């Protein structure tokens, strides 16, 4: 019985280590606190001029919801630009977000100013 517990613990330790290793340091959680639905999210290195693919795919990001944006682990970039497209096709862009130091990006909409801002953790 003791040998079985030790083997199970060793297997669990390897699985956790593998999960940590597979996670890219640029992965982050995007939180929508704008009051509106976000239909598209684009994330690209700041040095690149094209946005690439919508990371939400066919999904949307409803208000008060969050999504984890994951990277494949092969990039060493830290500075990224983020673009969101709301369900009314309005857009907001954020430049030079250091995703190597950020784990959460929260979006807020200022109705009186008509602007979207973000905070990071």
mmCIF file of N, CA and C in Angstrom:
data_model
loop_
_atom_site.group_PDB
_atom_site.id
_atom_site.type_symbol
_atom_site.label_atom_id
_atom_site.label_comp_id
_atom_site.label_asym_id
_atom_site.label_seq_id
_atom_site.Cartn_x
_atom_site.Cartn_y
_atom_site.Cartn_z
ATOM 1 N N UNK A 1 0.820 -1.193 0.000
ATOM 2 C CA UNK A 1 0.000 0.000 0.000
ATOM 3 C C UNK A 1 0.868 1.263 0.000
ATOM 4 N N UNK A 2 1.913 1.247 0.826
ATOM 5 C CA UNK A 2 2.807 2.406 0.905
ATOM 6 C C UNK A 2 3.488 2.646 -0.443
ATOM 7 N N UNK A 3 3.926 1.577 -1.111
ATOM 8 C CA UNK A 3 4.566 1.707 -2.420
ATOM 9 C C UNK A 3 3.601 2.295 -3.439
ATOM 10 N N UNK A 4 2.333 1.922 -3.370
ATOM 11 C CA UNK A 4 1.316 2.451 -4.278
ATOM 12 C C UNK A 4 1.121 3.949 -4.049
ATOM 13 N N UNK A 5 1.093 4.384 -2.796
ATOM 14 C CA UNK A 5 0.944 5.807 -2.491
ATOM 15 C C UNK A 5 2.147 6.612 -2.978
ATOM 16 N N UNK A 6 3.342 6.064 -2.790
ATOM 17 C CA UNK A 6 4.555 6.748 -3.256
ATOM 18 C C UNK A 6 4.541 6.863 -4.775
ATOM 19 N N UNK A 7 4.149 5.808 -5.467
ATOM 20 C CA UNK A 7 4.083 5.836 -6.932
ATOM 21 C C UNK A 7 3.039 6.847 -7.403
ATOM 22 N N UNK A 8 1.888 6.891 -6.739
ATOM 23 C CA UNK A 8 0.839 7.842 -7.111
ATOM 24 C C UNK A 8 1.314 9.276 -6.894
ATOM 25 N N UNK A 9 1.995 9.529 -5.773
ATOM 26 C CA UNK A 9 2.517 10.863 -5.493
ATOM 27 C C UNK A 9 3.560 11.266 -6.540
ATOM 28 N N UNK A 10 4.437 10.351 -6.905
ATOM 29 C CA UNK A 10 5.466 10.633 -7.912
ATOM 30 C C UNK A 10 4.824 10.959 -9.261
ATOM 31 N N UNK A 11 3.805 10.206 -9.638
ATOM 32 C CA UNK A 11 3.112 10.460 -10.906
ATOM 33 C C UNK A 11 2.427 11.821 -10.882
ATOM 34 N N UNK A 12 1.789 12.165 -9.778
ATOM 35 C CA UNK A 12 1.128 13.457 -9.638
ATOM 36 C C UNK A 12 2.144 14.591 -9.721
ATOM 37 N N UNK A 13 3.290 14.429 -9.089
ATOM 38 C CA UNK A 13 4.337 15.453 -9.127
ATOM 39 C C UNK A 13 4.816 15.688 -10.545
ATOM 40 N N UNK A 14 4.972 14.642 -11.328
ATOM 41 C CA UNK A 14 5.396 14.776 -12.720
ATOM 42 C C UNK A 14 4.336 15.485 -13.549
ATOM 43 N N UNK A 15 3.069 15.169 -13.317
ATOM 44 C CA UNK A 15 1.996 15.818 -14.063
ATOM 45 C C UNK A 15 1.953 17.312 -13.756
ATOM 46 N N UNK A 16 2.076 17.708 -12.504
ATOM 47 C CA UNK A 16 2.061 19.119 -12.128
ATOM 48 C C UNK A 16 3.263 19.825 -12.734
ATOM 49 N N UNK A 17 4.432 19.231 -12.656
ATOM 50 C CA UNK A 17 5.629 19.834 -13.243
ATOM 51 C C UNK A 17 5.460 20.003 -14.747
ATOM 52 N N UNK A 18 4.848 19.034 -15.410
ATOM 53 C CA UNK A 18 4.614 19.138 -16.843
ATOM 54 C C UNK A 18 3.658 20.254 -17.177
ATOM 55 N N UNK A 19 2.594 20.432 -16.385
ATOM 56 C CA UNK A 19 1.646 21.507 -16.619
ATOM 57 C C UNK A 19 2.298 22.866 -16.443
ATOM 58 N N UNK A 20 3.124 23.031 -15.421
ATOM 59 C CA UNK A 20 3.801 24.294 -15.191
ATOM 60 C C UNK A 20 4.754 24.580 -16.335
ATOM 61 N N UNK A 21 5.469 23.585 -16.796
ATOM 62 C CA UNK A 21 6.412 23.767 -17.890
ATOM 63 C C UNK A 21 5.696 24.112 -19.190
ATOM 64 N N UNK A 22 4.501 23.555 -19.412
ATOM 65 C CA UNK A 22 3.769 23.792 -20.652
ATOM 66 C C UNK A 22 3.173 25.197 -20.695
ATOM 67 N N UNK A 23 2.988 25.820 -19.554
ATOM 68 C CA UNK A 23 2.386 27.138 -19.514
ATOM 69 C C UNK A 23 3.403 28.185 -19.946
ATOM 70 N N UNK A 24 3.008 29.047 -20.868
ATOM 71 C CA UNK A 24 3.886 30.097 -21.338
ATOM 72 C C UNK A 24 3.848 31.278 -20.376
ATOM 73 N N UNK A 25 4.938 31.975 -20.238
ATOM 74 C CA UNK A 25 4.969 33.097 -19.302
ATOM 75 C C UNK A 25 4.140 34.274 -19.796
ATOM 76 N N UNK A 26 3.744 34.273 -21.061
ATOM 77 C CA UNK A 26 2.912 35.347 -21.590
ATOM 78 C C UNK A 26 1.416 35.085 -21.422
ATOM 79 N N UNK A 27 1.028 33.892 -20.987
ATOM 80 C CA UNK A 27 -0.390 33.583 -20.782
ATOM 81 C C UNK A 27 -0.995 34.591 -19.813
ATOM 82 N N UNK A 28 -2.244 34.993 -20.078
ATOM 83 C CA UNK A 28 -2.902 35.937 -19.177
ATOM 84 C C UNK A 28 -4.414 35.736 -19.212
ATOM 85 N N UNK A 29 -5.075 36.268 -18.205
ATOM 86 C CA UNK A 29 -6.529 36.233 -18.113
ATOM 87 C C UNK A 29 -7.042 37.605 -18.525
ATOM 88 N N UNK A 30 -7.970 37.626 -19.479
ATOM 89 C CA UNK A 30 -8.612 38.857 -19.925
ATOM 90 C C UNK A 30 -9.997 38.918 -19.295
ATOM 91 N N UNK A 31 -10.271 39.987 -18.541
ATOM 92 C CA UNK A 31 -11.526 40.134 -17.816
ATOM 93 C C UNK A 31 -12.309 41.299 -18.411
ATOM 94 N N UNK A 32 -13.554 41.046 -18.761
ATOM 95 C CA UNK A 32 -14.411 42.065 -19.354
ATOM 96 C C UNK A 32 -15.278 42.707 -18.275
ATOM 97 N N UNK A 33 -14.990 43.944 -17.938
ATOM 98 C CA UNK A 33 -15.793 44.728 -16.985
ATOM 99 C C UNK A 33 -16.307 45.991 -17.685
ATOM 100 N N UNK A 34 -16.558 45.908 -18.991
ATOM 101 C CA UNK A 34 -16.951 47.077 -19.771
ATOM 102 C C UNK A 34 -18.448 47.344 -19.760
ATOM 103 N N UNK A 35 -19.243 46.335 -19.450
ATOM 104 C CA UNK A 35 -20.688 46.469 -19.548
ATOM 105 C C UNK A 35 -21.207 46.047 -20.906
ATOM 106 N N UNK A 36 -20.312 45.635 -21.793
ATOM 107 C CA UNK A 36 -20.684 45.253 -23.160
ATOM 108 C C UNK A 36 -20.063 43.907 -23.530
ATOM 109 N N UNK A 37 -20.601 43.295 -24.569
ATOM 110 C CA UNK A 37 -20.062 42.034 -25.071
ATOM 111 C C UNK A 37 -18.909 42.311 -26.028
ATOM 112 N N UNK A 38 -17.826 41.569 -25.854
ATOM 113 C CA UNK A 38 -16.682 41.641 -26.766
ATOM 114 C C UNK A 38 -16.790 40.453 -27.712
ATOM 115 N N UNK A 39 -16.788 40.741 -29.010
ATOM 116 C CA UNK A 39 -16.916 39.677 -30.013
ATOM 117 C C UNK A 39 -15.582 39.137 -30.492
ATOM 118 N N UNK A 40 -14.559 39.981 -30.488
ATOM 119 C CA UNK A 40 -13.260 39.556 -31.007
ATOM 120 C C UNK A 40 -12.143 40.108 -30.127
ATOM 121 N N UNK A 41 -11.082 39.315 -29.988
ATOM 122 C CA UNK A 41 -9.881 39.743 -29.260
ATOM 123 C C UNK A 41 -8.667 39.340 -30.097
ATOM 124 N N UNK A 42 -7.785 40.296 -30.310
ATOM 125 C CA UNK A 42 -6.551 40.038 -31.053
ATOM 126 C C UNK A 42 -5.372 40.381 -30.151
ATOM 127 N N UNK A 43 -4.363 39.544 -30.163
ATOM 128 C CA UNK A 43 -3.150 39.759 -29.375
ATOM 129 C C UNK A 43 -1.974 39.472 -30.297
ATOM 130 N N UNK A 44 -1.096 40.455 -30.446
ATOM 131 C CA UNK A 44 0.078 40.226 -31.301
ATOM 132 C C UNK A 44 1.283 40.947 -30.722
ATOM 133 N N UNK A 45 2.476 40.451 -31.021
ATOM 134 C CA UNK A 45 3.686 41.137 -30.559
ATOM 135 C C UNK A 45 3.685 42.584 -31.054
ATOM 136 N N UNK A 46 4.139 43.508 -30.241
ATOM 137 C CA UNK A 46 4.133 44.928 -30.602
ATOM 138 C C UNK A 46 4.938 45.223 -31.859
ATOM 139 N N UNK A 47 5.927 44.421 -32.135
ATOM 140 C CA UNK A 47 6.780 44.665 -33.301
ATOM 141 C C UNK A 47 6.116 44.251 -34.617
ATOM 142 N N UNK A 48 4.996 43.544 -34.547
ATOM 143 C CA UNK A 48 4.304 43.037 -35.732
ATOM 144 C C UNK A 48 3.182 44.005 -36.103
ATOM 145 N N UNK A 49 2.978 44.233 -37.405
ATOM 146 C CA UNK A 49 1.955 45.187 -37.835
ATOM 147 C C UNK A 49 0.596 44.543 -38.097
ATOM 148 N N UNK A 50 0.529 43.228 -38.230
ATOM 149 C CA UNK A 50 -0.738 42.537 -38.493
ATOM 150 C C UNK A 50 -1.280 41.944 -37.198
ATOM 151 N N UNK A 51 -2.603 41.902 -37.074
ATOM 152 C CA UNK A 51 -3.222 41.391 -35.853
ATOM 153 C C UNK A 51 -3.280 39.875 -35.786
ATOM 154 N N UNK A 52 -3.382 39.195 -36.877
ATOM 155 C CA UNK A 52 -3.486 37.738 -36.821
ATOM 156 C C UNK A 52 -4.913 37.304 -36.563
ATOM 157 N N UNK A 53 -5.096 36.152 -35.917
ATOM 158 C CA UNK A 53 -6.417 35.564 -35.710
ATOM 159 C C UNK A 53 -7.075 36.032 -34.420
ATOM 160 N N UNK A 54 -8.398 36.042 -34.436
ATOM 161 C CA UNK A 54 -9.214 36.336 -33.266
ATOM 162 C C UNK A 54 -9.023 35.194 -32.271
ATOM 163 N N UNK A 55 -8.517 35.484 -31.068
ATOM 164 C CA UNK A 55 -8.244 34.423 -30.096
ATOM 165 C C UNK A 55 -9.518 33.838 -29.489
ATOM 166 N N UNK A 56 -10.653 34.522 -29.646
ATOM 167 C CA UNK A 56 -11.915 33.974 -29.150
ATOM 168 C C UNK A 56 -12.531 32.976 -30.121
ATOM 169 N N UNK A 57 -12.095 33.016 -31.376
ATOM 170 C CA UNK A 57 -12.695 32.129 -32.374
ATOM 171 C C UNK A 57 -14.170 32.453 -32.531
ATOM 172 N N UNK A 58 -15.026 31.456 -32.417
ATOM 173 C CA UNK A 58 -16.474 31.646 -32.558
ATOM 174 C C UNK A 58 -17.127 32.124 -31.262
ATOM 175 N N UNK A 59 -16.377 32.160 -30.165
ATOM 176 C CA UNK A 59 -16.924 32.565 -28.870
ATOM 177 C C UNK A 59 -16.984 34.080 -28.736
ATOM 178 N N UNK A 60 -17.696 34.548 -27.711
ATOM 179 C CA UNK A 60 -17.709 35.952 -27.333
ATOM 180 C C UNK A 60 -17.329 36.044 -25.864
ATOM 181 N N UNK A 61 -16.987 37.256 -25.434
ATOM 182 C CA UNK A 61 -16.644 37.484 -24.038
ATOM 183 C C UNK A 61 -17.683 38.448 -23.456
ATOM 184 N N UNK A 62 -18.628 37.873 -22.749
ATOM 185 C CA UNK A 62 -19.711 38.662 -22.154
ATOM 186 C C UNK A 62 -19.170 39.516 -21.012
ATOM 187 N N UNK A 63 -19.909 40.579 -20.675
ATOM 188 C CA UNK A 63 -19.550 41.402 -19.536
ATOM 189 C C UNK A 63 -19.476 40.541 -18.270
ATOM 190 N N UNK A 64 -18.531 40.857 -17.400
ATOM 191 C CA UNK A 64 -18.296 40.160 -16.131
ATOM 192 C C UNK A 64 -17.784 38.737 -16.314
ATOM 193 N N UNK A 65 -17.324 38.410 -17.506
ATOM 194 C CA UNK A 65 -16.742 37.094 -17.776
ATOM 195 C C UNK A 65 -15.254 37.268 -18.059
ATOM 196 N N UNK A 66 -14.545 36.155 -18.080
ATOM 197 C CA UNK A 66 -13.120 36.192 -18.367
ATOM 198 C C UNK A 66 -12.734 35.039 -19.269
ATOM 199 N N UNK A 67 -11.589 35.197 -19.916
ATOM 200 C CA UNK A 67 -11.043 34.155 -20.770
ATOM 201 C C UNK A 67 -9.529 34.120 -20.546
ATOM 202 N N UNK A 68 -8.964 32.921 -20.579
ATOM 203 C CA UNK A 68 -7.515 32.790 -20.480
ATOM 204 C C UNK A 68 -6.939 32.732 -21.883
ATOM 205 N N UNK A 69 -6.013 33.630 -22.165
ATOM 206 C CA UNK A 69 -5.321 33.661 -23.447
ATOM 207 C C UNK A 69 -4.007 32.930 -23.263
ATOM 208 N N UNK A 70 -3.825 31.868 -24.037
ATOM 209 C CA UNK A 70 -2.629 31.027 -23.900
ATOM 210 C C UNK A 70 -1.741 31.128 -25.136
ATOM 211 N N UNK A 71 -0.457 31.098 -24.883
ATOM 212 C CA UNK A 71 0.542 31.113 -25.945
ATOM 213 C C UNK A 71 1.167 29.732 -26.043
ATOM 214 N N UNK A 72 1.752 29.430 -27.184
ATOM 215 C CA UNK A 72 2.294 28.088 -27.393
ATOM 216 C C UNK A 72 3.627 27.847 -26.707
ATOM 217 N N UNK A 73 4.209 28.848 -26.099
ATOM 218 C CA UNK A 73 5.452 28.653 -25.354
ATOM 219 C C UNK A 73 6.709 28.846 -26.167
ATOM 220 N N UNK A 74 6.584 29.034 -27.474
ATOM 221 C CA UNK A 74 7.786 29.157 -28.291
ATOM 222 C C UNK A 74 8.235 30.609 -28.461
ATOM 223 N N UNK A 75 7.432 31.557 -28.040
ATOM 224 C CA UNK A 75 7.812 32.958 -28.195
ATOM 225 C C UNK A 75 8.576 33.460 -26.974
ATOM 226 N N UNK A 76 9.502 34.367 -27.231
ATOM 227 C CA UNK A 76 10.234 35.008 -26.144
ATOM 228 C C UNK A 76 9.828 36.473 -26.028
ATOM 229 N N UNK A 77 8.866 36.897 -26.835
ATOM 230 C CA UNK A 77 8.364 38.276 -26.811
ATOM 231 C C UNK A 77 7.750 38.591 -25.457
ATOM 232 N N UNK A 78 7.802 39.848 -25.067
ATOM 233 C CA UNK A 78 7.119 40.293 -23.850
ATOM 234 C C UNK A 78 6.127 41.410 -24.145
ATOM 235 N N UNK A 79 6.452 42.293 -25.078
ATOM 236 C CA UNK A 79 5.607 43.436 -25.390
ATOM 237 C C UNK A 79 4.566 43.057 -26.444
ATOM 238 N N UNK A 80 3.280 43.156 -26.050
ATOM 239 C CA UNK A 80 2.183 42.776 -26.937
ATOM 240 C C UNK A 80 1.158 43.888 -27.036
ATOM 241 N N UNK A 81 0.467 43.922 -28.161
ATOM 242 C CA UNK A 81 -0.662 44.816 -28.361
ATOM 243 C C UNK A 81 -1.928 43.979 -28.300
ATOM 244 N N UNK A 82 -2.981 44.560 -27.743
ATOM 245 C CA UNK A 82 -4.265 43.871 -27.607
ATOM 246 C C UNK A 82 -5.336 44.738 -28.259
ATOM 247 N N UNK A 83 -6.181 44.117 -29.049
ATOM 248 C CA UNK A 83 -7.294 44.803 -29.698
ATOM 249 C C UNK A 83 -8.572 44.044 -29.385
ATOM 250 N N UNK A 84 -9.617 44.772 -28.978
ATOM 251 C CA UNK A 84 -10.925 44.159 -28.759
ATOM 252 C C UNK A 84 -11.935 44.807 -29.693
ATOM 253 N N UNK A 85 -12.894 43.988 -30.146
ATOM 254 C CA UNK A 85 -13.981 44.459 -31.003
ATOM 255 C C UNK A 85 -15.277 44.139 -30.279
ATOM 256 N N UNK A 86 -16.048 45.188 -30.008
ATOM 257 C CA UNK A 86 -17.329 45.013 -29.325
ATOM 258 C C UNK A 86 -18.403 44.527 -30.291
ATOM 259 N N UNK A 87 -19.538 44.115 -29.739
ATOM 260 C CA UNK A 87 -20.612 43.588 -30.571
ATOM 261 C C UNK A 87 -21.230 44.638 -31.495
ATOM 262 N N UNK A 88 -20.966 45.936 -31.231
ATOM 263 C CA UNK A 88 -21.440 46.989 -32.140
ATOM 264 C C UNK A 88 -20.347 47.407 -33.122
ATOM 265 N N UNK A 89 -19.256 46.634 -33.158
ATOM 266 C CA UNK A 89 -18.104 46.806 -34.057
ATOM 267 C C UNK A 89 -17.168 47.943 -33.666
ATOM 268 N N UNK A 90 -17.418 48.622 -32.538
ATOM 269 C CA UNK A 90 -16.459 49.592 -32.015
ATOM 270 C C UNK A 90 -15.222 48.828 -31.552
ATOM 271 N N UNK A 91 -14.060 49.471 -31.593
ATOM 272 C CA UNK A 91 -12.819 48.801 -31.213
ATOM 273 C C UNK A 91 -12.067 49.603 -30.156
ATOM 274 N N UNK A 92 -11.187 48.921 -29.453
ATOM 275 C CA UNK A 92 -10.259 49.549 -28.518
ATOM 276 C C UNK A 92 -8.935 48.817 -28.639
ATOM 277 N N UNK A 93 -7.841 49.568 -28.632
ATOM 278 C CA UNK A 93 -6.513 48.978 -28.756
ATOM 279 C C UNK A 93 -5.636 49.428 -27.597
ATOM 280 N N UNK A 94 -4.799 48.510 -27.150
ATOM 281 C CA UNK A 94 -3.874 48.761 -26.051
ATOM 282 C C UNK A 94 -2.493 48.336 -26.519
ATOM 283 N N UNK A 95 -1.537 49.242 -26.462
ATOM 284 C CA UNK A 95 -0.200 48.998 -27.008
ATOM 285 C C UNK A 95 0.833 48.754 -25.914
ATOM 286 N N UNK A 96 1.775 47.871 -26.215
ATOM 287 C CA UNK A 96 2.938 47.668 -25.366
ATOM 288 C C UNK A 96 2.663 47.064 -23.995
ATOM 289 N N UNK A 97 1.718 46.129 -23.915
ATOM 290 C CA UNK A 97 1.426 45.467 -22.648
ATOM 291 C C UNK A 97 2.501 44.403 -22.402
ATOM 292 N N UNK A 98 3.195 44.488 -21.285
ATOM 293 C CA UNK A 98 4.274 43.548 -20.963
ATOM 294 C C UNK A 98 3.674 42.268 -20.386
ATOM 295 N N UNK A 99 3.394 41.313 -21.241
ATOM 296 C CA UNK A 99 2.751 40.076 -20.809
ATOM 297 C C UNK A 99 3.689 39.131 -20.062
ATOM 298 N N UNK A 100 4.976 39.442 -20.005
ATOM 299 C CA UNK A 100 5.887 38.646 -19.182
ATOM 300 C C UNK A 100 5.741 39.011 -17.710
ATOM 301 N N UNK A 101 5.151 40.172 -17.427
ATOM 302 C CA UNK A 101 4.983 40.647 -16.058
ATOM 303 C C UNK A 101 3.522 40.710 -15.631
ATOM 304 N N UNK A 102 2.623 40.424 -16.559
ATOM 305 C CA UNK A 102 1.189 40.585 -16.315
ATOM 306 C C UNK A 102 0.501 39.233 -16.345
ATOM 307 N N UNK A 103 -0.390 38.996 -15.395
ATOM 308 C CA UNK A 103 -1.171 37.757 -15.417
ATOM 309 C C UNK A 103 -2.660 38.012 -15.632
ATOM 310 N N UNK A 104 -3.103 39.259 -15.408
ATOM 311 C CA UNK A 104 -4.502 39.620 -15.623
ATOM 312 C C UNK A 104 -4.591 40.984 -16.272
ATOM 313 N N UNK A 105 -5.468 41.095 -17.262
ATOM 314 C CA UNK A 105 -5.791 42.368 -17.893
ATOM 315 C C UNK A 105 -7.297 42.544 -17.748
ATOM 316 N N UNK A 106 -7.701 43.622 -17.072
ATOM 317 C CA UNK A 106 -9.126 43.894 -16.872
ATOM 318 C C UNK A 106 -9.506 45.134 -17.671
ATOM 319 N N UNK A 107 -10.561 45.012 -18.471
ATOM 320 C CA UNK A 107 -11.033 46.114 -19.312
ATOM 321 C C UNK A 107 -12.226 46.801 -18.669
ATOM 322 N N UNK A 108 -12.234 48.144 -18.727
ATOM 323 C CA UNK A 108 -13.318 48.970 -18.207
ATOM 324 C C UNK A 108 -13.723 49.970 -19.276
ATOM 325 N N UNK A 109 -14.998 50.279 -19.359
ATOM 326 C CA UNK A 109 -15.482 51.279 -20.305
ATOM 327 C C UNK A 109 -15.946 52.503 -19.538
ATOM 328 N N UNK A 110 -15.496 53.684 -19.961
ATOM 329 C CA UNK A 110 -15.911 54.946 -19.377
ATOM 330 C C UNK A 110 -16.968 55.547 -20.299
ATOM 331 N N UNK A 111 -18.218 55.435 -19.910
ATOM 332 C CA UNK A 111 -19.327 55.867 -20.758
ATOM 333 C C UNK A 111 -19.268 57.367 -21.070
ATOM 334 N N UNK A 112 -18.958 58.203 -20.082
ATOM 335 C CA UNK A 112 -18.956 59.652 -20.312
ATOM 336 C C UNK A 112 -17.837 60.083 -21.265
ATOM 337 N N UNK A 113 -16.695 59.413 -21.206
ATOM 338 C CA UNK A 113 -15.580 59.739 -22.098
ATOM 339 C C UNK A 113 -15.619 58.938 -23.392
ATOM 340 N N UNK A 114 -16.384 57.837 -23.396
ATOM 341 C CA UNK A 114 -16.445 56.991 -24.592
ATOM 342 C C UNK A 114 -15.160 56.233 -24.852
ATOM 343 N N UNK A 115 -14.433 55.901 -23.778
ATOM 344 C CA UNK A 115 -13.143 55.222 -23.946
ATOM 345 C C UNK A 115 -13.072 53.951 -23.104
ATOM 346 N N UNK A 116 -12.242 53.045 -23.552
ATOM 347 C CA UNK A 116 -11.965 51.828 -22.804
ATOM 348 C C UNK A 116 -10.574 51.963 -22.203
ATOM 349 N N UNK A 117 -10.437 51.583 -20.949
ATOM 350 C CA UNK A 117 -9.125 51.570 -20.296
ATOM 351 C C UNK A 117 -8.896 50.181 -19.746
ATOM 352 N N UNK A 118 -7.661 49.915 -19.350
ATOM 353 C CA UNK A 118 -7.362 48.613 -18.762
ATOM 354 C C UNK A 118 -6.474 48.770 -17.552
ATOM 355 N N UNK A 119 -6.569 47.776 -16.670
ATOM 356 C CA UNK A 119 -5.653 47.669 -15.543
ATOM 357 C C UNK A 119 -4.988 46.306 -15.631
ATOM 358 N N UNK A 120 -3.827 46.185 -15.003
ATOM 359 C CA UNK A 120 -3.092 44.924 -15.053
ATOM 360 C C UNK A 120 -2.725 44.479 -13.642
ATOM 361 N N UNK A 121 -2.573 43.193 -13.499
ATOM 362 C CA UNK A 121 -2.094 42.597 -12.237
ATOM 363 C C UNK A 121 -0.965 41.665 -12.577
#
